[in-house]
mmCIF file of C-alpha atoms and ligand atoms in Angstrom:
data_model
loop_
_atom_site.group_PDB
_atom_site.id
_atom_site.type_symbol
_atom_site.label_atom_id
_atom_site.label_comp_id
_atom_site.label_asym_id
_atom_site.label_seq_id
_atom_site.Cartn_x
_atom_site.Cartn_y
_atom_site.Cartn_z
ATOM 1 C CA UNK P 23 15.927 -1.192 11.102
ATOM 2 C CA UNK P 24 18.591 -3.820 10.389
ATOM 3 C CA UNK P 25 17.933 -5.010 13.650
ATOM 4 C CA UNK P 26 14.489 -5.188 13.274
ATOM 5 C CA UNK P 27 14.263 -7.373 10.194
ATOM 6 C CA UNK P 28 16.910 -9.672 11.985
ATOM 7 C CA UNK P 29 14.608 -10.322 14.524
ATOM 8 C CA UNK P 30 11.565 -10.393 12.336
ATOM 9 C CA UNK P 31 13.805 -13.507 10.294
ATOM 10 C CA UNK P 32 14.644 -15.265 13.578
ATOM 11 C CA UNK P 33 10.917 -15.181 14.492
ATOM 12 C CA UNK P 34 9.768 -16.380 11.070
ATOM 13 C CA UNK P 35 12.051 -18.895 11.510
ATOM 14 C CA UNK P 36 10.957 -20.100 15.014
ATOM 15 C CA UNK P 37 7.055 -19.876 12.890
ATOM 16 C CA UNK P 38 8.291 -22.007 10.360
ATOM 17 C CA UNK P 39 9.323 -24.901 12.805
ATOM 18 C CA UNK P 40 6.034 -24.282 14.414
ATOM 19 C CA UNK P 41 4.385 -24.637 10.889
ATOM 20 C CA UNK P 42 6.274 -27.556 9.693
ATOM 21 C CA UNK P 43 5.153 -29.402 13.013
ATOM 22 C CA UNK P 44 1.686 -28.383 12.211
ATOM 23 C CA UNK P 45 1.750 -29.758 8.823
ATOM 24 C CA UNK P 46 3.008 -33.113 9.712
ATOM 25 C CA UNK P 47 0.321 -33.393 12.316
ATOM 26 C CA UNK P 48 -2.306 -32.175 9.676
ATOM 27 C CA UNK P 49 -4.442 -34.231 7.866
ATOM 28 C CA UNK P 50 -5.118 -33.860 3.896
ATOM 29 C CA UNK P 51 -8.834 -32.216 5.320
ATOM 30 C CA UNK P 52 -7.635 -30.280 8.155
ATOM 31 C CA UNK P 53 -9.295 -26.187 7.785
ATOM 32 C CA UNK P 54 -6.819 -23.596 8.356
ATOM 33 C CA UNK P 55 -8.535 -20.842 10.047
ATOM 34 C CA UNK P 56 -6.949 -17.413 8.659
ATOM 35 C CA UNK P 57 -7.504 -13.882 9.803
ATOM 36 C CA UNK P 58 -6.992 -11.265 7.402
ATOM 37 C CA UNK P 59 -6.172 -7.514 8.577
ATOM 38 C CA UNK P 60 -6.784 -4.472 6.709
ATOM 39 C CA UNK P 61 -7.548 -0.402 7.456
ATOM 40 C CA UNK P 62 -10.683 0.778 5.556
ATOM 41 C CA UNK P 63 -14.180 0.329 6.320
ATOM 42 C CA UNK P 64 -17.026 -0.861 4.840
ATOM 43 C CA UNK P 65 -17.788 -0.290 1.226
ATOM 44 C CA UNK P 66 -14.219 0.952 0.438
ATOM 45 C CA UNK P 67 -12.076 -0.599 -2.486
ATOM 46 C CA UNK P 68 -9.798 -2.959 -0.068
ATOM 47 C CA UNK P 69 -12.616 -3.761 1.935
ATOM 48 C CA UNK P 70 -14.227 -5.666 -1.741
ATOM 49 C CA UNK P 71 -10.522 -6.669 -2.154
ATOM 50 C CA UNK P 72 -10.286 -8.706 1.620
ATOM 51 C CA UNK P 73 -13.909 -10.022 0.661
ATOM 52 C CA UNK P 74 -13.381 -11.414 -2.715
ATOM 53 C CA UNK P 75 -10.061 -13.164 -1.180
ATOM 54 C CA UNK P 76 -12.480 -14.663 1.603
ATOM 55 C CA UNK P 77 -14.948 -15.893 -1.102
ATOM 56 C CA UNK P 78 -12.336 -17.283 -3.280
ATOM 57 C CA UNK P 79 -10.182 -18.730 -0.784
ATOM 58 C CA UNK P 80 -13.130 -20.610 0.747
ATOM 59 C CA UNK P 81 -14.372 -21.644 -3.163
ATOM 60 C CA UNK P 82 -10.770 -22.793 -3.929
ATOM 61 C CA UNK P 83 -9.887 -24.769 -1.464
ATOM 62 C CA UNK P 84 -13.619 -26.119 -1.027
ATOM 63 C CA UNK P 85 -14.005 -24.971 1.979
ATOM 64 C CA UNK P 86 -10.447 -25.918 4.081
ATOM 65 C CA UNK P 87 -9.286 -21.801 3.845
ATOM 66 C CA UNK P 88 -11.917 -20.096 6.215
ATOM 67 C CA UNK P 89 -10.954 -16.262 6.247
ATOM 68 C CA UNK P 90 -12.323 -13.721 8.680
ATOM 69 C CA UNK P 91 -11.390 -10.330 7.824
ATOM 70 C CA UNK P 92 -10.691 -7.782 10.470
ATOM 71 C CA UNK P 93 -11.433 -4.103 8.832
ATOM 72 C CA UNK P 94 -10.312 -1.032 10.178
ATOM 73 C CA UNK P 95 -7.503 -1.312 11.853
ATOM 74 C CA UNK P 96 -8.949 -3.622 14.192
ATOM 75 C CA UNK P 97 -5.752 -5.495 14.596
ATOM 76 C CA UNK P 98 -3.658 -2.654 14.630
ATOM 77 C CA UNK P 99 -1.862 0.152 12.104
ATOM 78 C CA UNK P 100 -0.494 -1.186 9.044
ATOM 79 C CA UNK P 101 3.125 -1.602 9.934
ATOM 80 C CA UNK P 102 2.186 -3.364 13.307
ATOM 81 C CA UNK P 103 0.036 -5.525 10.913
ATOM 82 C CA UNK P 104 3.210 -6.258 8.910
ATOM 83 C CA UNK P 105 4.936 -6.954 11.831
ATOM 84 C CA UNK P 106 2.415 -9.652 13.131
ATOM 85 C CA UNK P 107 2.013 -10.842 9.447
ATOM 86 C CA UNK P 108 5.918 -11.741 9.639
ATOM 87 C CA UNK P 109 5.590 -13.226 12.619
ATOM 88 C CA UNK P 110 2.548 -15.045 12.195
ATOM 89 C CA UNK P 111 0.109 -14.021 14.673
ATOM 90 C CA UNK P 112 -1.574 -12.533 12.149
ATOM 91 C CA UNK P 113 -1.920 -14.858 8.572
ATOM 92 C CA UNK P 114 -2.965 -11.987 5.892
ATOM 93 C CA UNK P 115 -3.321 -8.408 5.654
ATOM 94 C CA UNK P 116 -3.470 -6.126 3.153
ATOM 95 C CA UNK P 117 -1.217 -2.804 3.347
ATOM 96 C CA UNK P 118 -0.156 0.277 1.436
ATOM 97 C CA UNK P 119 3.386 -0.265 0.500
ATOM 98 C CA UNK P 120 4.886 2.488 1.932
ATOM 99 C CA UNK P 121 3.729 0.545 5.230
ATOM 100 C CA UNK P 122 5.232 -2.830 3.713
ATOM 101 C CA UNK P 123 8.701 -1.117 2.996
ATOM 102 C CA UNK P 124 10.312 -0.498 6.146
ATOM 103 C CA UNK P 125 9.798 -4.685 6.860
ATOM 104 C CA UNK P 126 10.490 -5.483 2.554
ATOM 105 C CA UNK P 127 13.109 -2.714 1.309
ATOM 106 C CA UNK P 128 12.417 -4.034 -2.314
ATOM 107 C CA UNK P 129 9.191 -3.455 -2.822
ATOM 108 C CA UNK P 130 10.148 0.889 -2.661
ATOM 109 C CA UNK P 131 10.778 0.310 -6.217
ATOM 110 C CA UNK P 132 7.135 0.753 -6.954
ATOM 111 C CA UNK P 133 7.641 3.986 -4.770
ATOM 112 C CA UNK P 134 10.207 5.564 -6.665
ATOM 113 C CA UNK P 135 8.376 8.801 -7.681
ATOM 114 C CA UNK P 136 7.077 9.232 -11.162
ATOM 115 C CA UNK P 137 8.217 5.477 -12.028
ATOM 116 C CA UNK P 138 3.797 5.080 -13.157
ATOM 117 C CA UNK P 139 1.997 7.970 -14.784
ATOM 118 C CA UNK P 140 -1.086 5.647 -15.023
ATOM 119 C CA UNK P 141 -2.782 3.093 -13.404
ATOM 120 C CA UNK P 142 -1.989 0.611 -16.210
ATOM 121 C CA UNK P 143 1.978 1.577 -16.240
ATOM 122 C CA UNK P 144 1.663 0.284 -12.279
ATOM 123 C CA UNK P 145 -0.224 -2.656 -13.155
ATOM 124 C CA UNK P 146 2.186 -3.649 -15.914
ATOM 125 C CA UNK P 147 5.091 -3.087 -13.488
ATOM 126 C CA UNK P 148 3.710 -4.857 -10.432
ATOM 127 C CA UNK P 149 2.941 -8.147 -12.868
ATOM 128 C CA UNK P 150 6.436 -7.517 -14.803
ATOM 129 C CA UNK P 151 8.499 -7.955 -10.805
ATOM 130 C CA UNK P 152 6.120 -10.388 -9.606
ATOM 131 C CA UNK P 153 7.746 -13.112 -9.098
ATOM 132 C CA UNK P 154 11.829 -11.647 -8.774
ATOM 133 C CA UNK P 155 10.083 -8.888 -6.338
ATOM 134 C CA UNK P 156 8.227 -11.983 -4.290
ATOM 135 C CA UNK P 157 12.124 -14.154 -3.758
ATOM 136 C CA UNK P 158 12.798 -10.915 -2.771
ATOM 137 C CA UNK P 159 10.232 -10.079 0.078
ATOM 138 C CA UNK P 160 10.107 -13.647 1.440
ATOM 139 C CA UNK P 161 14.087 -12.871 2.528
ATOM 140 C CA UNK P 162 13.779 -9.687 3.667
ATOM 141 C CA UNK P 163 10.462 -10.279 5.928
ATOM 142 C CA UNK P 164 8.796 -13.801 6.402
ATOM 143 C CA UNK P 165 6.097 -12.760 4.008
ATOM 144 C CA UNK P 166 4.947 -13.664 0.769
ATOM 145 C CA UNK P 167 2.584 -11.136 -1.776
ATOM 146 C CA UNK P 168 -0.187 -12.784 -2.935
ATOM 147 C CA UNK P 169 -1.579 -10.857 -5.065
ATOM 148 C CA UNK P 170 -0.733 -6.558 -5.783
ATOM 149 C CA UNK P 171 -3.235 -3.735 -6.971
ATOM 150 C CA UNK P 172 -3.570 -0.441 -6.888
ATOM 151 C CA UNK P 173 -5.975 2.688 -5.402
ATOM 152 C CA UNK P 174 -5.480 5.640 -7.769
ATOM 153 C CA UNK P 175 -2.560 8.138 -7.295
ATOM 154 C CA UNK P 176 -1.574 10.227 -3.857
ATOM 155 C CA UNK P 177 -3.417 13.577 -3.993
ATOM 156 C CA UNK P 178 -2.453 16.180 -1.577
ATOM 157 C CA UNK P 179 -4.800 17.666 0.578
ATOM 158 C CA UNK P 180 -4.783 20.761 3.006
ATOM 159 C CA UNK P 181 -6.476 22.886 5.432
ATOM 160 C CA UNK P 182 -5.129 25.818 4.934
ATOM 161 C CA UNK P 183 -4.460 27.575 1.296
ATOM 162 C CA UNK P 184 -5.032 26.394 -2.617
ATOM 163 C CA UNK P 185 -1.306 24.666 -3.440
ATOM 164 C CA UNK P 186 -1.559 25.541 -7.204
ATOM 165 C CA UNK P 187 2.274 25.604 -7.430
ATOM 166 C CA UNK P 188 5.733 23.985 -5.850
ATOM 167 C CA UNK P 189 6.070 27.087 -4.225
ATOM 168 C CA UNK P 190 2.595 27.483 -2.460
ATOM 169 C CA UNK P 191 3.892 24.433 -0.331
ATOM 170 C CA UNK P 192 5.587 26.504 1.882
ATOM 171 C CA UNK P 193 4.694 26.660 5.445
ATOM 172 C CA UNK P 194 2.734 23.607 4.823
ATOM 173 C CA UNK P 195 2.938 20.870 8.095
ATOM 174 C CA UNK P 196 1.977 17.721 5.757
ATOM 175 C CA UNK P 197 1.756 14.280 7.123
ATOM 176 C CA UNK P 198 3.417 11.736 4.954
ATOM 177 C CA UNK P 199 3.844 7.672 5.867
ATOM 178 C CA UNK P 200 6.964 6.710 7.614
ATOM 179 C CA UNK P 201 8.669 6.053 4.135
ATOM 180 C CA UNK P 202 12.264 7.359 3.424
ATOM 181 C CA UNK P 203 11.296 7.585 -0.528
ATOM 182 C CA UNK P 204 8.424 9.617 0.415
ATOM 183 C CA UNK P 205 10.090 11.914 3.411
ATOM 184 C CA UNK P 206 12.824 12.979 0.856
ATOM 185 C CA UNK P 207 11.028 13.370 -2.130
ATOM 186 C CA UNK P 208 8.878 16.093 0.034
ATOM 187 C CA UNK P 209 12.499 17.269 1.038
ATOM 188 C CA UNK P 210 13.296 17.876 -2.970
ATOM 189 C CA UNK P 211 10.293 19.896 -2.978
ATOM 190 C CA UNK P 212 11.307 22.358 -0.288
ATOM 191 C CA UNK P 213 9.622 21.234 2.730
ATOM 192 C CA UNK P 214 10.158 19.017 5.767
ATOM 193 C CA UNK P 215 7.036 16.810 5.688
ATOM 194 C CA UNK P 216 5.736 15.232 9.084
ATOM 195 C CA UNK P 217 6.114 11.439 9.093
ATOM 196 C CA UNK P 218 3.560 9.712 11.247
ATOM 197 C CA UNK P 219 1.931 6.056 11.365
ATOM 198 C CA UNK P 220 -1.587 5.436 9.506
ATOM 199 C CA UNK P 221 -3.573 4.998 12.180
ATOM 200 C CA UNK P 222 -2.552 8.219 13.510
ATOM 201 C CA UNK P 223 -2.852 10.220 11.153
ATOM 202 C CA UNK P 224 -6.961 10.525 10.820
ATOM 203 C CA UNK P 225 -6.790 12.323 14.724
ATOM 204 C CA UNK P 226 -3.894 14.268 13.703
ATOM 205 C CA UNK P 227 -5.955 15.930 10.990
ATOM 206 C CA UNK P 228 -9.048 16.606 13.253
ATOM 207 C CA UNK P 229 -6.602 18.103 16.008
ATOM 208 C CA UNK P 230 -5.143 20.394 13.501
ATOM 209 C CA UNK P 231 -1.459 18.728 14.446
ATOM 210 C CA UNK P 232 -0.872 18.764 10.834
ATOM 211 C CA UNK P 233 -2.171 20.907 8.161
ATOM 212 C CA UNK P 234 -2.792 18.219 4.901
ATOM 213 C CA UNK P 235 -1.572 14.517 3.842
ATOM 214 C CA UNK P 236 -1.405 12.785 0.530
ATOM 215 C CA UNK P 237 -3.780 9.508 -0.706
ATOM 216 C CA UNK P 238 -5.753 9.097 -3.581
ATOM 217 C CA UNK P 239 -9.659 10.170 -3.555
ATOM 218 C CA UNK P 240 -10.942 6.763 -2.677
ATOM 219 C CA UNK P 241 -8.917 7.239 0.979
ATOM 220 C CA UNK P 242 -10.381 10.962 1.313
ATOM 221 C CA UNK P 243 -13.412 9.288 0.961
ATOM 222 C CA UNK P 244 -13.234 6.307 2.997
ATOM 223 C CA UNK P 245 -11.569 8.153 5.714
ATOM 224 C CA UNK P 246 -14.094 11.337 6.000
ATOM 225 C CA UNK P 247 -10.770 13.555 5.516
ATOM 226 C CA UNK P 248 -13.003 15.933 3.826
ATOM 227 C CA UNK P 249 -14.687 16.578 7.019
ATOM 228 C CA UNK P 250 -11.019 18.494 8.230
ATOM 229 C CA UNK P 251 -9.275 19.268 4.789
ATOM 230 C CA UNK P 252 -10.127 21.818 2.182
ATOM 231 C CA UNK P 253 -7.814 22.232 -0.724
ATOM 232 C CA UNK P 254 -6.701 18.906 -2.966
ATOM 233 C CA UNK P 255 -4.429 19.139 -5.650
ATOM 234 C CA UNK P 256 -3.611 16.377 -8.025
ATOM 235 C CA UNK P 257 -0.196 15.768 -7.779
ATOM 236 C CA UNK P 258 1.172 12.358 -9.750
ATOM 237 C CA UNK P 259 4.552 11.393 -8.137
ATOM 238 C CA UNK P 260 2.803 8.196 -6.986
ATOM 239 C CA UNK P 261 -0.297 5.453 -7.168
ATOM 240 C CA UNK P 262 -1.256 4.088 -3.892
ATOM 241 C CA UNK P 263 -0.163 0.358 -4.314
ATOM 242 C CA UNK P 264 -0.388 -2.227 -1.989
ATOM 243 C CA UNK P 265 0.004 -6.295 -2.174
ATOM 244 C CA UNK P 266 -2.256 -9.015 -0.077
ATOM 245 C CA UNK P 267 0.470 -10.620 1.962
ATOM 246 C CA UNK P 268 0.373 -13.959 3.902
ATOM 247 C CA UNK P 269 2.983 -15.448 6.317
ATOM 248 C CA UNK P 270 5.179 -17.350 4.046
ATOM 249 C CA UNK P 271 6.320 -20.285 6.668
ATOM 250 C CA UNK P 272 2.224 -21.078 6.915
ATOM 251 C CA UNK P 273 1.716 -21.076 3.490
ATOM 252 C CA UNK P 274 4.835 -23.095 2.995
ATOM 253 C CA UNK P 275 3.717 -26.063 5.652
ATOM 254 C CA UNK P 276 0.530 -26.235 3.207
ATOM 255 C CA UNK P 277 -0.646 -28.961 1.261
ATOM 256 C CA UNK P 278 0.277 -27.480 -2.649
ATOM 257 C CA UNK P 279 -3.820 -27.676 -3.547
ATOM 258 C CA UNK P 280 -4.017 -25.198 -0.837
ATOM 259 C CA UNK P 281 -1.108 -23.104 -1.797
ATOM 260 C CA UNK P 282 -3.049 -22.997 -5.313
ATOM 261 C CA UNK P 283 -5.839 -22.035 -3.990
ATOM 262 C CA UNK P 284 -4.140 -19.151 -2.336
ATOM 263 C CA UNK P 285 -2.762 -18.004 -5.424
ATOM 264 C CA UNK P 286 -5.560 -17.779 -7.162
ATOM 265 C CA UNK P 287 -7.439 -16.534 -4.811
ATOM 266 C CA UNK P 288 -5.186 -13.737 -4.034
ATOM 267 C CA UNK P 289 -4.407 -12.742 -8.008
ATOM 268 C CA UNK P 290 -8.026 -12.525 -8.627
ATOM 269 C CA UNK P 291 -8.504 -10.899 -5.430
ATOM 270 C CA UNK P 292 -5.976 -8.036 -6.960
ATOM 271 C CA UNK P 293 -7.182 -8.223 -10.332
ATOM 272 C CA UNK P 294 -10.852 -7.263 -8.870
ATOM 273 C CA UNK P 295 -8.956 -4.480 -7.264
ATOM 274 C CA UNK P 296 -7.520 -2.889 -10.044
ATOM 275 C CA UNK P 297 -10.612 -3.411 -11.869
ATOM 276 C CA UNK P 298 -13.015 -1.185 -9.726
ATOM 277 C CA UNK P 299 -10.152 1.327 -8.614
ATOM 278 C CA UNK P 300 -10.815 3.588 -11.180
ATOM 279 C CA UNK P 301 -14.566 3.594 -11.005
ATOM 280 C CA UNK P 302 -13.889 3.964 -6.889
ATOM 281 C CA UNK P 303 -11.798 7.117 -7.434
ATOM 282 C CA UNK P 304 -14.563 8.317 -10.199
ATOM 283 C CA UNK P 305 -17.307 7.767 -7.231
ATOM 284 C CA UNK P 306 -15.295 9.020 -4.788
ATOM 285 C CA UNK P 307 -13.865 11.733 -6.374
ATOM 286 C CA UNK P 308 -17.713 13.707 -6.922
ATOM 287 C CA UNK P 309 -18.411 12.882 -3.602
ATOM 288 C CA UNK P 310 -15.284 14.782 -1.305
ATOM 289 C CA UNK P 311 -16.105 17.666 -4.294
ATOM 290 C CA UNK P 312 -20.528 17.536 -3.087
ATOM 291 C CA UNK P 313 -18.959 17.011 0.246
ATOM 292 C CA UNK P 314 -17.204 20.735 -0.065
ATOM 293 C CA UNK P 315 -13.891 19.984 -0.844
ATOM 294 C CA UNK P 316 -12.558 22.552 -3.607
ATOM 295 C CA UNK P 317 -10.631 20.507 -6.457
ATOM 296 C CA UNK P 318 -7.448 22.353 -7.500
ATOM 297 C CA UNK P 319 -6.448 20.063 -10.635
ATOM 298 C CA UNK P 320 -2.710 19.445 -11.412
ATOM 299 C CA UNK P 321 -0.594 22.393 -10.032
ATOM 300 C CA UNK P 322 0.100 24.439 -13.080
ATOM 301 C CA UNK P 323 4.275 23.850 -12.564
ATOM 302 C CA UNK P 324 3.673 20.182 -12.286
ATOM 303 C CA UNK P 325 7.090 19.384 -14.682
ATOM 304 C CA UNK P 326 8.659 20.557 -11.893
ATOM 305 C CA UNK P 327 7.575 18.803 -9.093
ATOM 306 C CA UNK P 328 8.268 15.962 -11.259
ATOM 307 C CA UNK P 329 12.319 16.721 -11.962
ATOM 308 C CA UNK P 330 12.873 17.593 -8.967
ATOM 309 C CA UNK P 331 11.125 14.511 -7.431
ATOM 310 C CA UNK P 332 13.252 12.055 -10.530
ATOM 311 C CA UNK P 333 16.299 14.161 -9.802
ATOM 312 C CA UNK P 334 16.673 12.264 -6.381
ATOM 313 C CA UNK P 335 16.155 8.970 -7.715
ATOM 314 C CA UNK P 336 20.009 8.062 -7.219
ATOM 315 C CA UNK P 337 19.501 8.560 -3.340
ATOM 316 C CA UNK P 338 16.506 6.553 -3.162
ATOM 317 C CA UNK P 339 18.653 3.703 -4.466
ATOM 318 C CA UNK P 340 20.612 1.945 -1.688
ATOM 319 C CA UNK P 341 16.766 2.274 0.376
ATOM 320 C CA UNK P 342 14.577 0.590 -2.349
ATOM 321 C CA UNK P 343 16.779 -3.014 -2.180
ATOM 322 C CA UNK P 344 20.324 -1.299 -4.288
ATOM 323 C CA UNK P 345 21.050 -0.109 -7.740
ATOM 324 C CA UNK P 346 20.719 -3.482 -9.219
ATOM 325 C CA UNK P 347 17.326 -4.563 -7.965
ATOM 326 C CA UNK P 348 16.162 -1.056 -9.415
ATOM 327 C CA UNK P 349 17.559 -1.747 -13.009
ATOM 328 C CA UNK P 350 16.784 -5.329 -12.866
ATOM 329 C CA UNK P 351 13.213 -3.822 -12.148
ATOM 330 C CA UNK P 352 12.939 -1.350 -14.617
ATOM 331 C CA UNK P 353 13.814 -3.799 -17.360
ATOM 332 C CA UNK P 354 11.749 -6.539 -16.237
ATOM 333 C CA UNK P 355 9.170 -3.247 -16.819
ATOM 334 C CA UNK P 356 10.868 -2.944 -20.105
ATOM 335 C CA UNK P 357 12.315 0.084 -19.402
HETATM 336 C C1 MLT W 416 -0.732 5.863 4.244
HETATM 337 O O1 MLT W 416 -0.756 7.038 3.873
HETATM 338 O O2 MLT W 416 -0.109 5.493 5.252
HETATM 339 C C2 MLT W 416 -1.465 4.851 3.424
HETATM 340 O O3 MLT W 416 -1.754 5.308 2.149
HETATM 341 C C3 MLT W 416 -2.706 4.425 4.152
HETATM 342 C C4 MLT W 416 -3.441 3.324 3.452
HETATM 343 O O4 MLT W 416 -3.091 2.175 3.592
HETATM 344 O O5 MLT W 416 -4.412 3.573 2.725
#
C-alpha cells in the first residue's frame, strides 16, 4: 500500500506540472471540461448529489465548469475511480469512504465503529475535521474533498437465516469493502467476513458466492439487492459516508473564482445530500420491505456488538492516519 500511494504522489506530481502548464496557457475564459464518476443509478441519493454539483458548478462559475457525470460505474469501481481521481484522468468522483481509505488513511476516522449514532453526530463530525482532515488527504493522495455527506447507516443483509443476535452470525460468508476497519471489526464479532471490490459485489450476491453484505437501505434499493437477499438487520456500527473529491493539482492550476465556485458548489452539493438522505432511506426502506425483504430491527444484543466493535478501537489506530490524528479528531468533534 505504501508503495502504492508513493506512486499515486509521484503521478500527482507529474499532473501538477501538467496543470500548472495548462494554467499559464489558459485564458481568464477558458471552460474546463470535468467528468465526474460515481456508482448508483438513476434516481438514487448520489446520483441528485453528482447533479446538483453539475448545476452549481456550471451556475458558479457562469458557465466555465462544464460537468458530465458518468453514473454507474461507468468509469470503473470506486477505488479504480480514486485511483484515476489521484491521477487525474478522471477530475471528480464521488465514493464511499471505505473505498477512499486505502488511497487517504485519514479519512478511516469517520469509520471507526460506533464513532456516529446518528446522522447528525456524522454531519457534525465531518464539518468539525473539514478542513485538518482535507491538509490531510491532499498529502496522502493528490485529492482534495469537496464537499462530505452521508447515506444512512450499514444494515446487514442475508440470504440465508434471521441474524437477531451476535451469535446468529455464525456460518455467515458476508461481503464487506476492502477496508481494514471494517474486516476486523467483523473479526471482533466472530467471523471472517469476505472482502471484495464494489463493483463486484452485486454478481457475487446473485451467484450465491457470498451469503449477505452491509449498506444502508437506500443501496439495497438502488442496487436491487432485495432481488437475492432476505433477512436485514439494523446494525449501527457505521453511516455510509462519502466526500465529492476532485484532483487537487487541477483545482490548484485554477483561477481562485473557479476554485470558489468549486467550493460552493461541492458544499451545497453535500448539504443537498444530507438533506434528502433520510427521506431516501424512509422511501427506500418501505420499498425492499413491499419488495419482500423481512425487516429484523436492531438485533436484540446490540450493546454487544457495539463493545466489542469499540473494544478494538486501539488497533484501528495506526490504520486510520495514528493515535494523534484520532484524538485531534475527536476533539475537533468535541469529544
Ligand atoms: C461499499 O460497500 O463498497 C460501498 O458502500 C458502496 C457504495 O459506494 O455505495
Amino acid at each position: 500500500m505504501k508503495k502504492v500511494i508513493a506512486l499515486l504522489l509521484v503521478l500527482a506530481l507529474v499532473g501538477s506540472v501538467v496543470f500548472a502548464q495548462g494554467a499559464e496557457e489558459s485564458s481568464a475564459e477558458k471552460v474546463y471540461k470535468i467528468k465526474l464518476s460515481h456508482s448508483t443509478p438513476e434516481g438514487d441519493q448520489i446520483y441528485k448529489v453528482g447533479e446538483r454539483f453539475k448545476e452549481l458548478a456550471a451556475e458558479y462559475s457562469n458557465g466555465r465548469i462544464q460537468v458530465d457525470t458518468y453514473p454507474i460505474m461507468q468509469l470503473g469501481g470506486e477505488q479504480e475511480n480514486v485511483q484515476d481521481v489521484a491521477t487525474g484522468s478522471i477530475e471528480t468522483a464521488i465514493v464511499y469512504t471505505g473505498n477512499f481509505k486505502p488511497f487517504a488513511p485519514s479519512v478511516g476516522v469517520l469509520m471507526l465503529p460506533y464513532i456516529f449514532t446518528s446522522n447528525e453526530e456524522a454531519w457534525n463530525g465531518m464539518d468539525s475535521i473539514h478542513d485538518e482532515l482535507n491538509e490531510r488527504v491532499i498529502a496522502e493522495s493528490g485529492t482534495r474533498i469537496l464537499g462530505y455527506f452521508d447515506r444512512g447507516f450499514r444494515y446487514l443483509t442475508n440470504s440465508k437465516k434471521p441474524v437477531r443476535t451476535i451469535d446468529d452470525l455464525k456460518g455467515l460468508k458476508i461481503r464487506v469493502s476492502q477496508v481494514d476497519v471494517t474486516i476486523e471489526t467483523f473479526r471482533a464479532w466472530g467471523i471472517e467476513p469476505i472482502p471484495m471490490a464494489w463493483d463486484e459485489t452485486p454478481t457475487a450476491l446473485q451467484q450465491r458466492v457470498v451469503d449477505g453484505q452491509e449498506n444502508p437501505y437506500a443501496t439495497i434499493d438502488s442496487h436491487k439487492f432485495y432481488e437475492t437477499q432476505e433477512y436485514v438487520t439494523e446494525i449501527h456500527y457505521m453511516i455510509w459516508t462519502g466526500p465529492l473529491i476532485i484532483n487537487n493539482a487541477l483545482y490548484e492550476s485554477m483561477p481562485a473564482d473557479l476554485q470558489d465556485a468549486l467550493d460552493r458548489a461541492g458544499k451545497e452539493a453535500a448539504e443537498y445530500g444530507r438533506q434528502i438522505a433520510q427521506e431516501e432511506e424512509v422511501r427506500s426502506k418501505k420499498l425492499v420491505e413491499e419488495k419482500g425483504m423481512t425487516l429484523l430491527g436492531p438485533p436484540s444484543d446490540e450493546e454487544v456488538w457495539q463493545e466489542k466493535a469499540q473494544s478494538v478501537w486501539p488497533k484501528f489506530y495506526e490504520a486510520v492516519g495514528g493515535k494523534a490524528w484520532v484524538e485531534q479528531a475527536l476533539s475537533l468533534m468535541g469529544r
